[in-house]
XYZ file of C-alpha atoms in Angstrom:
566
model
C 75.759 114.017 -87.001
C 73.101 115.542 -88.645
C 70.238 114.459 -87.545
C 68.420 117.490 -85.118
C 68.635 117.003 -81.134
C 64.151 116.939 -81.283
C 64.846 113.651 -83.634
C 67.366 112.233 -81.417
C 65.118 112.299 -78.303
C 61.986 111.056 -80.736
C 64.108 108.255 -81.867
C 64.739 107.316 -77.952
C 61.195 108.302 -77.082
C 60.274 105.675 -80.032
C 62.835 102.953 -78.429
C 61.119 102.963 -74.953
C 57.768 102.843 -75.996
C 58.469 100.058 -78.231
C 60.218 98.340 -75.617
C 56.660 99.351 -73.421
C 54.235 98.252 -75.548
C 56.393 94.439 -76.090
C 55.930 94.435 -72.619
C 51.906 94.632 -72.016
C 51.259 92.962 -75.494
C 53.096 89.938 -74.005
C 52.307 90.235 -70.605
C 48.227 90.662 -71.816
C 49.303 87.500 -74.125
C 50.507 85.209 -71.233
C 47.440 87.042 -68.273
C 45.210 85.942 -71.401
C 46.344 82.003 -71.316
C 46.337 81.635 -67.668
C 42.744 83.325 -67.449
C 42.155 80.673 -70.437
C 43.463 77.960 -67.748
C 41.761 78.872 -64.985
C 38.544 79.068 -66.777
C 39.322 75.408 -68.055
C 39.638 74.128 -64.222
C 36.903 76.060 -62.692
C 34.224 75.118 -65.232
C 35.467 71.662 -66.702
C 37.908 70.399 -63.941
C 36.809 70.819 -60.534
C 32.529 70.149 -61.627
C 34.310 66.775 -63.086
C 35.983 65.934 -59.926
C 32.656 66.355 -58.593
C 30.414 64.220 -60.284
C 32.613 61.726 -60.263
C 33.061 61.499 -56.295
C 29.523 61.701 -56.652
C 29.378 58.451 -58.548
C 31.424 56.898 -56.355
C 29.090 57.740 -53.408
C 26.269 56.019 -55.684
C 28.398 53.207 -56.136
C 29.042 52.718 -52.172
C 25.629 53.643 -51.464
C 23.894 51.149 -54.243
C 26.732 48.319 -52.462
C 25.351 48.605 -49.534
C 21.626 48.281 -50.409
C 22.341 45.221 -51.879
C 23.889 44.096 -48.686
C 20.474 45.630 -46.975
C 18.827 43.350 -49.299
C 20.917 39.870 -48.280
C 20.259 40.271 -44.985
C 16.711 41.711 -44.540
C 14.046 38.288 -43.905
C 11.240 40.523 -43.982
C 9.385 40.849 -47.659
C 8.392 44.319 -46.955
C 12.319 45.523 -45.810
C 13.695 43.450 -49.067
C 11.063 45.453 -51.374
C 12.055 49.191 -49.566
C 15.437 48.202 -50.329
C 14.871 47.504 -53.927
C 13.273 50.795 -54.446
C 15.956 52.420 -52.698
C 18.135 50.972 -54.722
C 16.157 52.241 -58.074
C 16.277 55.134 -56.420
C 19.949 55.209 -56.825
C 19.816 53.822 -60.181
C 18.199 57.243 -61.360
C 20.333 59.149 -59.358
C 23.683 57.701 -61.332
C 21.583 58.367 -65.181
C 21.773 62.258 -64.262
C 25.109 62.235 -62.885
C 25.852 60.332 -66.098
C 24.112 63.012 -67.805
C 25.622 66.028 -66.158
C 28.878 64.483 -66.849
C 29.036 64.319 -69.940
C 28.890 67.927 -71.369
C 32.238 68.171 -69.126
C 34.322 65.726 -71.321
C 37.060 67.611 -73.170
C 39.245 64.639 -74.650
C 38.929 61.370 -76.214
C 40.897 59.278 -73.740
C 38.370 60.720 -70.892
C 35.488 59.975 -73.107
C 36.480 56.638 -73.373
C 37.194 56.101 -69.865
C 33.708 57.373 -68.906
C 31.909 55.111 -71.103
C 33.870 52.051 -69.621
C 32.524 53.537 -66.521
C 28.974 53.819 -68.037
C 29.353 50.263 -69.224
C 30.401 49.029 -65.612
C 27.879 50.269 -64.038
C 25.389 48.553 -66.868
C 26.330 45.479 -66.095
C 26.019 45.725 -62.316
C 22.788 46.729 -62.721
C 22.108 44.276 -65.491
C 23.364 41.212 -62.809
C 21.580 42.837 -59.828
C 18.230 42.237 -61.890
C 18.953 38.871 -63.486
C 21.091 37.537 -61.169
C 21.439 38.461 -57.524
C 17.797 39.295 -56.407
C 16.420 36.530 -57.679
C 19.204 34.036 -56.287
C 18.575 35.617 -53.071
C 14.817 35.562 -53.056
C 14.915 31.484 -53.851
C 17.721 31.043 -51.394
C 16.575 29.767 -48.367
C 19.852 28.911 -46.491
C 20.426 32.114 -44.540
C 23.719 32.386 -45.591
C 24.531 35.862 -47.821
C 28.180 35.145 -48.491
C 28.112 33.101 -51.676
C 25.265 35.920 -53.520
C 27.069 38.953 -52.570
C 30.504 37.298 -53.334
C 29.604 37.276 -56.816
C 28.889 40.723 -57.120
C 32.500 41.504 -56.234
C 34.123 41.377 -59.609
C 32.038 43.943 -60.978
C 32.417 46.455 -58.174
C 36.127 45.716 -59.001
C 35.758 46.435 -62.820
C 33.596 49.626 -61.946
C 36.484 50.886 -59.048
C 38.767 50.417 -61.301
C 36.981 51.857 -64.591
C 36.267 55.142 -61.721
C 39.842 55.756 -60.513
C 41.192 55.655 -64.252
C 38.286 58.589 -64.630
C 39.178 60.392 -61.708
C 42.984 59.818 -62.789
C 42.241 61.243 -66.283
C 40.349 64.021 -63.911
C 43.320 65.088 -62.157
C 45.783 64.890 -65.263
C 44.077 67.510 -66.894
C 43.618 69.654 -63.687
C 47.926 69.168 -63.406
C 47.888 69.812 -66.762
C 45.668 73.265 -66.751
C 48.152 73.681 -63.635
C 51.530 73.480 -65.420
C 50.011 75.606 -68.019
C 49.384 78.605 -65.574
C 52.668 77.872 -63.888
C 54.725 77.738 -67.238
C 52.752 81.046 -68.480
C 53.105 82.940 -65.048
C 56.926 82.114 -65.079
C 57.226 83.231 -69.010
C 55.313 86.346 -68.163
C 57.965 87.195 -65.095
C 61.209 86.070 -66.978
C 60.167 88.514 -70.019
C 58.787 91.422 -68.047
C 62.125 91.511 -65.913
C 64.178 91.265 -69.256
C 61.840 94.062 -71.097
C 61.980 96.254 -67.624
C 65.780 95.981 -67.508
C 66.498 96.268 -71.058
C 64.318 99.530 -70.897
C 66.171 100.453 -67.774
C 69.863 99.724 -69.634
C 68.934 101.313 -73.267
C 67.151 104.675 -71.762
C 70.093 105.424 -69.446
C 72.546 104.369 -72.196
C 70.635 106.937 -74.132
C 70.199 109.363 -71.868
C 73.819 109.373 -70.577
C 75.057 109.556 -73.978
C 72.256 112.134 -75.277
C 73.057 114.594 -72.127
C 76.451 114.167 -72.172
C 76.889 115.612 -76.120
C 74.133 118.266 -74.956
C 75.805 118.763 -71.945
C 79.322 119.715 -73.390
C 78.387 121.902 -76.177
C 76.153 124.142 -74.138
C 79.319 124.150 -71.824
C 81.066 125.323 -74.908
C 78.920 127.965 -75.427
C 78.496 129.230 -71.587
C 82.109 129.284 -71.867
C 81.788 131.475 -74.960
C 79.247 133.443 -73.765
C 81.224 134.207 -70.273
C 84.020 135.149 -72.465
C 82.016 137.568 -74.458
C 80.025 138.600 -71.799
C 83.605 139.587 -70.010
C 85.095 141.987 -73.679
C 86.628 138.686 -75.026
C 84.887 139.523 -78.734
C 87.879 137.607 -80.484
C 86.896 134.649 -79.255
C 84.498 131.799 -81.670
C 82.664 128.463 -80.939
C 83.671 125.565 -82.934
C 80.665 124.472 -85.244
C 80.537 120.979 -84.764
C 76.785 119.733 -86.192
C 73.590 120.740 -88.078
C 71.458 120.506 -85.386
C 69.471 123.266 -83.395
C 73.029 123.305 -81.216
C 75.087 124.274 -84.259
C 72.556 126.704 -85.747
C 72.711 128.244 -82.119
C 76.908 127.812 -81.992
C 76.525 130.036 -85.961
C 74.214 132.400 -84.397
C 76.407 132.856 -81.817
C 79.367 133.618 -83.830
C 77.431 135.983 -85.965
C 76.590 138.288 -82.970
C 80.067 138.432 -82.041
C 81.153 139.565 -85.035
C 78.659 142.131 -85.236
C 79.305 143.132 -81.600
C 83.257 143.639 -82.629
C 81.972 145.900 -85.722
C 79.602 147.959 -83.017
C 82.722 148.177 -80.364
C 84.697 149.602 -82.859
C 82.312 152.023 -83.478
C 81.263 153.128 -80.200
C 84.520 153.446 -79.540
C 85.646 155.959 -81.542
C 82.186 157.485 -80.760
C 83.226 157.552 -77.133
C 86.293 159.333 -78.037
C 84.224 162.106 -79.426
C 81.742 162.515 -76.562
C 84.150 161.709 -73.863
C 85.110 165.562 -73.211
C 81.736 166.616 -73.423
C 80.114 163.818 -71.390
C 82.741 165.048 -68.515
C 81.514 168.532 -68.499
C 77.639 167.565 -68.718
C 77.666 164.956 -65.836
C 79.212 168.204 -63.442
C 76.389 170.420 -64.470
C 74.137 167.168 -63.404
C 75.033 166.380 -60.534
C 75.487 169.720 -59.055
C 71.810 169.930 -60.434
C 70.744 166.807 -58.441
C 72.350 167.692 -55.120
C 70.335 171.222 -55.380
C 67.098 169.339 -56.090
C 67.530 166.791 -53.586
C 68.557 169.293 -50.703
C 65.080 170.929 -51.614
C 63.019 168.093 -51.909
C 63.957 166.962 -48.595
C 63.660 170.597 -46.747
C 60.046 170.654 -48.741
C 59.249 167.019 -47.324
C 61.105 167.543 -43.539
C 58.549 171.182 -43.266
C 55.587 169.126 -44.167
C 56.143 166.601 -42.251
C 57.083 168.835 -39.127
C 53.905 170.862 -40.232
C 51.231 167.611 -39.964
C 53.151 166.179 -36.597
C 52.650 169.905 -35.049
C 49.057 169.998 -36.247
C 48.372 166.365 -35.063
C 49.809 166.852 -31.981
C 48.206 170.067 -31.250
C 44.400 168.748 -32.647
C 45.377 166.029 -30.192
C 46.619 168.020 -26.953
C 43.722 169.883 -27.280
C 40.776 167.441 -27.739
C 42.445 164.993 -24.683
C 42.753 168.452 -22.811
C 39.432 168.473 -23.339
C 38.034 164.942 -22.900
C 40.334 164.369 -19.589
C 38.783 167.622 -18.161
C 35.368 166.374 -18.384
C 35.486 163.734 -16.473
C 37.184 165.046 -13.608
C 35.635 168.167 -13.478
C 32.351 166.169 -12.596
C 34.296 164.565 -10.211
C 35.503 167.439 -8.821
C 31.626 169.144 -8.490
C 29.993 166.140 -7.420
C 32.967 165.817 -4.478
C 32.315 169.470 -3.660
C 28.771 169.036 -3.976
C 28.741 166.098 -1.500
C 31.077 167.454 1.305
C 28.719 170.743 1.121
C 25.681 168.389 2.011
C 27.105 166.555 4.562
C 26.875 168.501 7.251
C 22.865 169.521 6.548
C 21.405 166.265 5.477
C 21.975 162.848 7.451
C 24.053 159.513 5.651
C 20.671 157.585 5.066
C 18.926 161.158 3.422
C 21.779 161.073 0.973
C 21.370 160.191 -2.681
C 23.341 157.521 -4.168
C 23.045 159.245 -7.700
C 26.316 161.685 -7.300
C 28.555 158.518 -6.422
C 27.244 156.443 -9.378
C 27.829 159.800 -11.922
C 31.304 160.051 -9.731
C 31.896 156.240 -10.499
C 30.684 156.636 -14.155
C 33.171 159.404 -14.586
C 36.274 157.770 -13.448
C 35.283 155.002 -15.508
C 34.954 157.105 -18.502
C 38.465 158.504 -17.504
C 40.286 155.036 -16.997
C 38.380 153.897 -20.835
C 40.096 156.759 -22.194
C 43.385 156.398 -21.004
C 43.534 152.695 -21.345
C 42.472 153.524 -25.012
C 45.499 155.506 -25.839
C 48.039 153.108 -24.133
C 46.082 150.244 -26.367
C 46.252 152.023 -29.566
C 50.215 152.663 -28.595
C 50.906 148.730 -28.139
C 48.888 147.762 -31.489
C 50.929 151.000 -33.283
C 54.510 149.427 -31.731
C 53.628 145.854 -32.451
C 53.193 144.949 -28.109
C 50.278 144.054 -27.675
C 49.399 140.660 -25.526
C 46.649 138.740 -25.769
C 45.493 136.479 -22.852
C 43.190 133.968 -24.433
C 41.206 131.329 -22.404
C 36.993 130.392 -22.580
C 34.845 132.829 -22.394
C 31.285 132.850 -21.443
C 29.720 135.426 -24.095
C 26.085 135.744 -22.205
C 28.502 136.949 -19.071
C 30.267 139.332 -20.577
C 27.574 141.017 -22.713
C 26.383 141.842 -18.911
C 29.651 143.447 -17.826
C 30.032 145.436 -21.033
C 26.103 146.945 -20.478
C 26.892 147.521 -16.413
C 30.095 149.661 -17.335
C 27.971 152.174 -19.982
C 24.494 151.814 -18.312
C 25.332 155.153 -16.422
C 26.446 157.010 -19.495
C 23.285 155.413 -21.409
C 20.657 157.053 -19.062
C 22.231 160.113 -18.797
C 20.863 161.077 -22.390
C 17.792 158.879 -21.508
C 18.545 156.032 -23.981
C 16.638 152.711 -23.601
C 19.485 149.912 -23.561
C 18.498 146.727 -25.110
C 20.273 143.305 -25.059
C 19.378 140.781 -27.488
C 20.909 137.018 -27.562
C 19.936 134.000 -27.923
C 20.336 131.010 -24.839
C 22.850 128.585 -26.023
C 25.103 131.610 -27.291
C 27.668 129.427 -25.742
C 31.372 130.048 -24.816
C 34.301 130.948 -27.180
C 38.137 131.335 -26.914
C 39.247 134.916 -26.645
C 40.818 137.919 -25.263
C 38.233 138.392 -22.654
C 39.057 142.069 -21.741
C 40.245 143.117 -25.129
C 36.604 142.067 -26.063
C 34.844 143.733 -23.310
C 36.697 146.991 -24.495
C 35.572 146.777 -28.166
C 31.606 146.283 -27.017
C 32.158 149.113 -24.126
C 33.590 151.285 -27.191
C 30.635 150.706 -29.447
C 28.356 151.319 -26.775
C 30.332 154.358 -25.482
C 29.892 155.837 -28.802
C 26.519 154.762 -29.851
C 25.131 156.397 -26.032
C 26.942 159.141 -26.803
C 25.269 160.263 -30.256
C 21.730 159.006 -29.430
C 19.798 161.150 -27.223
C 16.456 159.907 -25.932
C 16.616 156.637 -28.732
C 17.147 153.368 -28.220
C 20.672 151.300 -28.341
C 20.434 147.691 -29.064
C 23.459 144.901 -28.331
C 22.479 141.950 -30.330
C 24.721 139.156 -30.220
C 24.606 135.831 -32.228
C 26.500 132.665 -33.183
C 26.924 132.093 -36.923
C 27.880 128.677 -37.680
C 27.642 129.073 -41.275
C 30.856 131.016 -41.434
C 34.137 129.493 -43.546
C 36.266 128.143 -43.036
C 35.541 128.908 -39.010
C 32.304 129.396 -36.874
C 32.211 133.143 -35.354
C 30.106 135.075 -33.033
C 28.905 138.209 -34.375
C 28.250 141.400 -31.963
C 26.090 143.880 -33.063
C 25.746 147.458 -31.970
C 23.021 149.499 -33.368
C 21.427 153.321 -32.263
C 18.800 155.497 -33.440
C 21.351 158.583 -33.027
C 22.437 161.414 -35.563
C 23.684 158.609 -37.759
C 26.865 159.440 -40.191
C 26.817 160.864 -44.167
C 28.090 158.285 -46.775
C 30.790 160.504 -47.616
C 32.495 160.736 -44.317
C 32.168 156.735 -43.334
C 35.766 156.775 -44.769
C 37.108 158.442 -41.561
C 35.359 156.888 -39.288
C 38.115 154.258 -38.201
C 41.039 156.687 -38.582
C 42.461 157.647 -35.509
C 42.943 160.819 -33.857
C 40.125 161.758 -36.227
C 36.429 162.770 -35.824
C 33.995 162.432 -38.637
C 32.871 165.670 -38.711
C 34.393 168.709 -36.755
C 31.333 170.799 -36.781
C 29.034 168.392 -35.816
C 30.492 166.226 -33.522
C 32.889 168.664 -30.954
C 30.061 169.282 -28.591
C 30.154 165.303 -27.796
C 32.592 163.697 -25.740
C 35.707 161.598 -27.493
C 38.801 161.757 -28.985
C 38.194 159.753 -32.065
C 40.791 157.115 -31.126
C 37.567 154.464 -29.998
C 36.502 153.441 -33.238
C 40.504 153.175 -34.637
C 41.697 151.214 -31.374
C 38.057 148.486 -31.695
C 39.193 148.318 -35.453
C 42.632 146.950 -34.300
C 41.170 144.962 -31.145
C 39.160 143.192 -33.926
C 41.463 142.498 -36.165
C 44.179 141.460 -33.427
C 41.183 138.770 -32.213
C 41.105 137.494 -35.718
C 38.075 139.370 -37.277
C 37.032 142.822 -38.172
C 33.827 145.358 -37.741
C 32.337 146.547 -40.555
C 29.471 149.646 -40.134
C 26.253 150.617 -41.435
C 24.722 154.078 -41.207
C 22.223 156.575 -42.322
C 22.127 160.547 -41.837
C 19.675 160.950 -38.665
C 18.408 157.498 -38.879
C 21.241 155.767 -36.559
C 24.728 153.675 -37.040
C 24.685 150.048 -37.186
C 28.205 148.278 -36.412
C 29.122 144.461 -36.447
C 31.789 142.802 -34.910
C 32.624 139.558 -36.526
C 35.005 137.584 -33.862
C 36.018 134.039 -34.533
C 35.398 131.065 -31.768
C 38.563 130.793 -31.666
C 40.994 133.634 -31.546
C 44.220 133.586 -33.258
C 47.524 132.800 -31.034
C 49.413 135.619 -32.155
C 48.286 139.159 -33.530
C 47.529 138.995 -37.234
C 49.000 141.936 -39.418
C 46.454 142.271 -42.331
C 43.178 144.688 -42.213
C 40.517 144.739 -44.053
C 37.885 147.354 -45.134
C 35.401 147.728 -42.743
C 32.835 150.186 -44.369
C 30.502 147.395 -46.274
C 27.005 146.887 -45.868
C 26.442 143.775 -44.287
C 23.094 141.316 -44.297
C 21.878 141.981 -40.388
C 19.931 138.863 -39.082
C 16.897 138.833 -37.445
C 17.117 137.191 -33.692
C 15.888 133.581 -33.313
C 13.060 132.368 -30.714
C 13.631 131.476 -27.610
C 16.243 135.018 -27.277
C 16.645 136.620 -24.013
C 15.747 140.321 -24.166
C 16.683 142.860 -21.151
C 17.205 146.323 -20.780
């Protein structure tokens, strides 16, 4: 065959549509003559059928006015029936009238006429005949007038159900049309649809099958080649793109045997040498590696020590503090006890006792945290949380830390902050952190917790928490430590205040364990804004991605109708 494999699938591609398009030019053929049908019985039949049961009425109606007429005595009832029955008289000319537009054949045509001409002489003998042989009659008796009548009632019965006959003839007719045309359409679109079914997989078998085997062939081949086999040919067996490929093929391998030979013999010549090189190399490689990895092991050894020992000494430090103020407030208590009675005693040295262990338990609870998050353990115990509430227990745990530098603490929110589903305590120890460290770096400012619900957020609401001081603020260029942990933004600066630079790092992870993130804005000796963006709804299970926090973020302004305290 030499016809190409993209012609071959045309040619089938051809066949079906052909096949298609018979079907929905016939189909649109036979929808087209019963549409043509139905038409004919909605606006010829069925408004025939009407008029002429409306005739009939007439007819019964106009009957029985005569018989109104017979037996009425009284002048005045004999004249009302009269007119009623003129009435009627016009009533029939416009049925007549409508009726007519509606004939479609010649055999109806003439069978309405004979009705026309029926009802003419009825009419005709009413006038001439029966009113005035009932108006002279004077015997009382009606049965020999309205006898007469009865042969042309007959004639027009019989002149109306030849009508209505014709009537329902052409509705059976318009019928066996739709029937006939419905059943056509049906018999031809199954025979098209399996036809089309039958020729494309008769086509398609046959098609793939040919395709099938002579790509085979040259897998085969290929294998073959692919495994050293370069004696080996594919039989050329058509013109199409399959037997250009199958000449191709057999081109490459003979230019593949030609190159074998020669790299052969080429291999022959570098064989020796190539032996002696690949020593010298890999002796080389082992030397390099056993020094890259000594370089890489001291490094490594070197940042752990220093880490460790930057660590050591600033938790030395930290865990020192607090207790040593335990320690002296203890002391100074027992020393007064003895001079000055229980109710002289001030309740100030407890609370900076209390505040101190506090500060103690935050800071060890803050290291076991950030171990969890660093191992991948850490649980979260989600259930509804009042927000409102637990704004108030984050503010009660740093109030004592906040007056010691005489801050002013203020808590902004709004009242139908509302409830959402979270971690309450892993929550309470991000805002406790942000407050920790905003108290800590303002001295005689003000600290503000704002807290809001943004229902604008996609593809979830959230509740945003916002921490912001008038403190020593931090320089553009060290906001990229700032979440790092074990790390302090700037050693100069910042070792005369409390922390171990592991608060910031572990509320980073808390946030992003809870399903959102903090993000921070600052400015040298102006103050340190940071958000918390938490989701209603917490996540089940910890996340694992991050995001970068340092961004500058739109900060709201807080809505009537918000609570302030301090």
């Amino acid at each position: 065959m030499r016809s190409s494999i993209r012609f071959k699938l045309l040619m089938a591609f051809a066949l079906d549509l052909f096949l298609i398009v018979s079907l929905g030019w016939f189909a649109a053929q036979q929808m087209a003559r019963m549409n043509e049908r139905a038409s004919f019985v909605e606006q010829q039949t069925i408004p025939s059928l009407d008029r002429v049961a409306r005739i009939t009425t007439v007819i019964n109606s106009y009957r029985v006015r005569q018989l109104e007429y017979l037996i009425y005595s009284n002048p005045a009832d004999k004249e009302r029936s009269k007119q009623k029955m003129g009435e009627l008289e016009q009533a029939m000319a416009g049925y007549f009238a409508d009726y007519q537009p509606l004939i479609n054949t010649a055999s109806e045509d003439t069978r309405f006429r004979t009705v026309a001409s029926a009802w003419a002489a009825l009419v005709a003998t009413n006038y001439q005949r029966f009113i005035p042989a009932v108006a002279l009659a004077n015997t009382g008796s009606v049965q020999p007038f309205y006898s007469r009548m009865n042969p042309l009632y007959d004639q027009l019965e019989l002149a109306m159900v030849q009508l209505s006959e014709e009537n329902q003839s052409q509705a059976t007719d318009a019928l066996d049309d739709v029937r006939s045309a419905y059943g056509g359409a049906r018999s031809f679109i199954l025979a098209d649809t399996i036809a089309t079914i039958l020729i494309s997989g008769a086509l398609g078998l046959i098609l793939s099958g040919r395709i099938a085997r002579r790509i085979s062939r040259l897998t085969s081949a290929t294998a073959r080649v692919a495994a050293g086999e370069l004696d080996r040919t594919v039989e050329v067996m058509s013109r199409d793109e399959l037997g250009l490929l199958a000449q191709s093929f057999n081109q490459m391998v003979d230019s593949l045997r030609e190159q074998r030979g020669a790299l052969e013999q080429r291999n022959t010549e570098l064989h020796t040498s190539l032996s002696r090189q690949e020593q010298l190399t890999a002796d080389l490689l082992l030397r390099q590696q056993a020094e890259e990895a000594a370089h890489r092991a001291q490094a490594a050894a070197e940042a752990a020590n220093q880490a460790k020992s930057m660590f050591l000494a600033t938790m030395s430090h930290e865990l020192r503090t607090p207790l040593n103020a335990i320690l002296g407030y203890a002391q100074l208590m027992r020393m007064r006890r003895g001079a000055v009675s229980s109710e002289d005693l001030e309740l100030d040295p407890l609370e900076r006792i209390l505040a101190a262990g506090r500060h103690l338990t935050a800071l060890i609870t803050n290291v076991l945290d950030f171990s969890k998050i660093e191992q991948g353990k850490i649980e979260l115990t989600i259930s509804a949380v009042a927000v409102a509430g637990l704004l108030r227990e984050a503010v009660d745990v740093v109030a004592p830390l906040v007056q010691r530098h005489a801050n002013e603490l203020r808590v902004i929110y709004p009242p139908d902050l509302g409830v959402m589903q979270t971690d309450a305590g892993k929550l309470r120890q991000i805002l406790i952190n942000l407050l920790g460290n905003a108290a800590k770096f303002t001295d005689h400012g003000v600290i503000t917790l704002h807290a809001w619900r943004d229902e604008a957020t996609q593809p979830v609401a959230a509740i945003c928490f916002e921490v912001s001081d008038t403190g020593i603020g931090i320089a553009p260029e060290h906001l990229g430590r700032l979440f790092q942990p074990f790390s302090q933004v700037d050693d100069s600066v910042t070792r005369r205040y409390e922390g171990t630079g592991l608060g910031l790092a572990l509320s980073r992870q808390l946030s992003q364990t809870l399903g959102g993130d903090i993000s921070v804005v600052s400015e040298r000796n102006r103050g340190t804004t940071f958000t918390v963006r938490l989701p209603v709804a917490a996540p089940a299970r910890p996340p694992t991605h991050s995001h970068n926090p340092v961004e500058t973020l739109a900060r709201p302004r807080a809505d009537l109708g918000e609570k302030v305290f301090a």
